[in-house]
Amino acid sequence: VNSLLAGGRADLYITGSNSRLLSSELATYIAGRYISIEVSTLSFAEHLAFAQAANPAGGTDIGEEFDRYLRRGGFPGLFAANLSEDQHARAVSDIYASALIRDTITRRSIRNVDLLERVALFALENVGRPFSARSVSRFIKAESRNASVETVVGYLGALSDAFVLNRCRSYDIRGKALMKVHEKYFAGDHGLVWALHGYQDRLLPGVLENIVWAELRRRGYQVRVGKDGTQAVDFVADKAGERLYIQVTTTLAGSEAQRQREVSPLTAIADAYPKVVVSLDRFAGGNDNGVRHYYLPEFLLADFY
């Protein structure tokens, strides 16, 4: 590759996840000579484009298509295949196993495969929830397994290099500084969570956060978990001097206490940047003390941010 670059007459694109090279290792071999282009699985807008191309004569119901996107994830190679829910879950599990074996176990020469799998399953079961390597170590030890904090940190890093996981750091809104606590991890694609753990109501809030986190990243935002005193904000998203505060929830229609639990961390922030709550409420709308409420599928398709 370097010899081709030296010739000056080649336009090269190198995939960063293959048997010999991960994207994180490009800097070692081509330092200062490349631009990184992060390629993700399908966004919801891209999912809709695929659905319309597959059935150009039929109408597209945004709610129904979002339900499909929510349940299946965004792996494009599986979109057009006529797979049942079980077949789709198995196919996504195979993608996960390939990334785990090829990009993690083999490359890192990991001997304790069972421990790596336990760390990965724990992280994917807890997307959207803050946890630390120490808490993972304690959980594994409670199952009569030995796992040092350093080992867990290394495994989480290896899974992140393979894009099975992605770390979202925590940000002190008042102190304007990164924090070492309350970090979250998100799946490379939210379909991995369902494929490995099955459809469970308790996992839905984290999966919704995963979808919003991925959409913000696709749009070029730097995304962090917000902390304002004792209150938490799901996402603080920054891009080109602009900022967006976001809370993600399944519904605001349950009770007034639930509404306040989601809205009050946003209204407590003393700046004028946009503040948004997104949910699965199909008739979401309105403005609550400067906090806008959006139906999640419509938020994912909006062009205001």
JSON list of N, CA, C and O in Angstrom, two decimals, residues 220-222 237-244 273-274:
[
{"chain": "A", "resi": 220, "resn": "GLY", "atom": "N", "xyz": [-22.13, 12.70, 12.52]},
{"chain": "A", "resi": 220, "resn": "GLY", "atom": "CA", "xyz": [-20.90, 13.42, 12.79]},
{"chain": "A", "resi": 220, "resn": "GLY", "atom": "C", "xyz": [-20.78, 14.03, 14.16]},
{"chain": "A", "resi": 220, "resn": "GLY", "atom": "O", "xyz": [-19.88, 14.85, 14.41]},
{"chain": "A", "resi": 221, "resn": "TYR", "atom": "N", "xyz": [-21.67, 13.68, 15.09]},
{"chain": "A", "resi": 221, "resn": "TYR", "atom": "CA", "xyz": [-21.61, 14.22, 16.43]},
{"chain": "A", "resi": 221, "resn": "TYR", "atom": "C", "xyz": [-20.60, 13.47, 17.29]},
{"chain": "A", "resi": 221, "resn": "TYR", "atom": "O", "xyz": [-20.43, 12.25, 17.15]},
{"chain": "A", "resi": 222, "resn": "GLN", "atom": "N", "xyz": [-19.95, 14.20, 18.19]},
{"chain": "A", "resi": 222, "resn": "GLN", "atom": "CA", "xyz": [-19.22, 13.57, 19.28]},
{"chain": "A", "resi": 222, "resn": "GLN", "atom": "C", "xyz": [-20.24, 13.36, 20.39]},
{"chain": "A", "resi": 222, "resn": "GLN", "atom": "O", "xyz": [-20.88, 14.31, 20.86]},
{"chain": "A", "resi": 237, "resn": "ALA", "atom": "N", "xyz": [-24.50, 15.74, 22.74]},
{"chain": "A", "resi": 237, "resn": "ALA", "atom": "CA", "xyz": [-23.97, 15.57, 21.38]},
{"chain": "A", "resi": 237, "resn": "ALA", "atom": "C", "xyz": [-23.43, 16.90, 20.87]},
{"chain": "A", "resi": 237, "resn": "ALA", "atom": "O", "xyz": [-24.15, 17.92, 20.88]},
{"chain": "A", "resi": 238, "resn": "ASP", "atom": "N", "xyz": [-22.16, 16.92, 20.45]},
{"chain": "A", "resi": 238, "resn": "ASP", "atom": "CA", "xyz": [-21.52, 18.15, 19.98]},
{"chain": "A", "resi": 238, "resn": "ASP", "atom": "C", "xyz": [-21.03, 17.99, 18.55]},
{"chain": "A", "resi": 238, "resn": "ASP", "atom": "O", "xyz": [-20.48, 16.95, 18.18]},
{"chain": "A", "resi": 239, "resn": "LYS", "atom": "N", "xyz": [-21.20, 19.07, 17.77]},
{"chain": "A", "resi": 239, "resn": "LYS", "atom": "CA", "xyz": [-20.70, 19.08, 16.40]},
{"chain": "A", "resi": 239, "resn": "LYS", "atom": "C", "xyz": [-20.54, 20.52, 15.95]},
{"chain": "A", "resi": 239, "resn": "LYS", "atom": "O", "xyz": [-21.50, 21.29, 15.96]},
{"chain": "A", "resi": 240, "resn": "ALA", "atom": "N", "xyz": [-19.33, 20.89, 15.54]},
{"chain": "A", "resi": 240, "resn": "ALA", "atom": "CA", "xyz": [-19.04, 22.20, 14.97]},
{"chain": "A", "resi": 240, "resn": "ALA", "atom": "C", "xyz": [-19.57, 23.35, 15.83]},
{"chain": "A", "resi": 240, "resn": "ALA", "atom": "O", "xyz": [-20.18, 24.30, 15.33]},
{"chain": "A", "resi": 241, "resn": "GLY", "atom": "N", "xyz": [-19.35, 23.26, 17.14]},
{"chain": "A", "resi": 241, "resn": "GLY", "atom": "CA", "xyz": [-19.75, 24.33, 18.03]},
{"chain": "A", "resi": 241, "resn": "GLY", "atom": "C", "xyz": [-21.21, 24.31, 18.45]},
{"chain": "A", "resi": 241, "resn": "GLY", "atom": "O", "xyz": [-21.64, 25.14, 19.25]},
{"chain": "A", "resi": 242, "resn": "GLU", "atom": "N", "xyz": [-21.97, 23.38, 17.93]},
{"chain": "A", "resi": 242, "resn": "GLU", "atom": "CA", "xyz": [-23.37, 23.22, 18.31]},
{"chain": "A", "resi": 242, "resn": "GLU", "atom": "C", "xyz": [-23.52, 22.05, 19.26]},
{"chain": "A", "resi": 242, "resn": "GLU", "atom": "O", "xyz": [-22.73, 21.11, 19.24]},
{"chain": "A", "resi": 243, "resn": "ARG", "atom": "N", "xyz": [-24.56, 22.10, 20.07]},
{"chain": "A", "resi": 243, "resn": "ARG", "atom": "CA", "xyz": [-24.77, 21.04, 21.06]},
{"chain": "A", "resi": 243, "resn": "ARG", "atom": "C", "xyz": [-26.24, 20.66, 21.11]},
{"chain": "A", "resi": 243, "resn": "ARG", "atom": "O", "xyz": [-27.13, 21.48, 20.89]},
{"chain": "A", "resi": 244, "resn": "LEU", "atom": "N", "xyz": [-26.49, 19.39, 21.44]},
{"chain": "A", "resi": 244, "resn": "LEU", "atom": "CA", "xyz": [-27.85, 18.87, 21.56]},
{"chain": "A", "resi": 244, "resn": "LEU", "atom": "C", "xyz": [-27.88, 17.95, 22.78]},
{"chain": "A", "resi": 244, "resn": "LEU", "atom": "O", "xyz": [-27.04, 17.07, 22.92]},
{"chain": "A", "resi": 273, "resn": "TYR", "atom": "N", "xyz": [-28.88, 25.60, 24.52]},
{"chain": "A", "resi": 273, "resn": "TYR", "atom": "CA", "xyz": [-28.80, 24.61, 23.45]},
{"chain": "A", "resi": 273, "resn": "TYR", "atom": "C", "xyz": [-30.09, 23.77, 23.42]},
{"chain": "A", "resi": 273, "resn": "TYR", "atom": "O", "xyz": [-30.76, 23.61, 24.44]},
{"chain": "A", "resi": 274, "resn": "PRO", "atom": "N", "xyz": [-30.45, 23.23, 22.24]},
{"chain": "A", "resi": 274, "resn": "PRO", "atom": "CA", "xyz": [-31.69, 22.44, 22.13]},
{"chain": "A", "resi": 274, "resn": "PRO", "atom": "C", "xyz": [-31.69, 21.24, 23.07]},
{"chain": "A", "resi": 274, "resn": "PRO", "atom": "O", "xyz": [-30.67, 20.58, 23.26]}
]
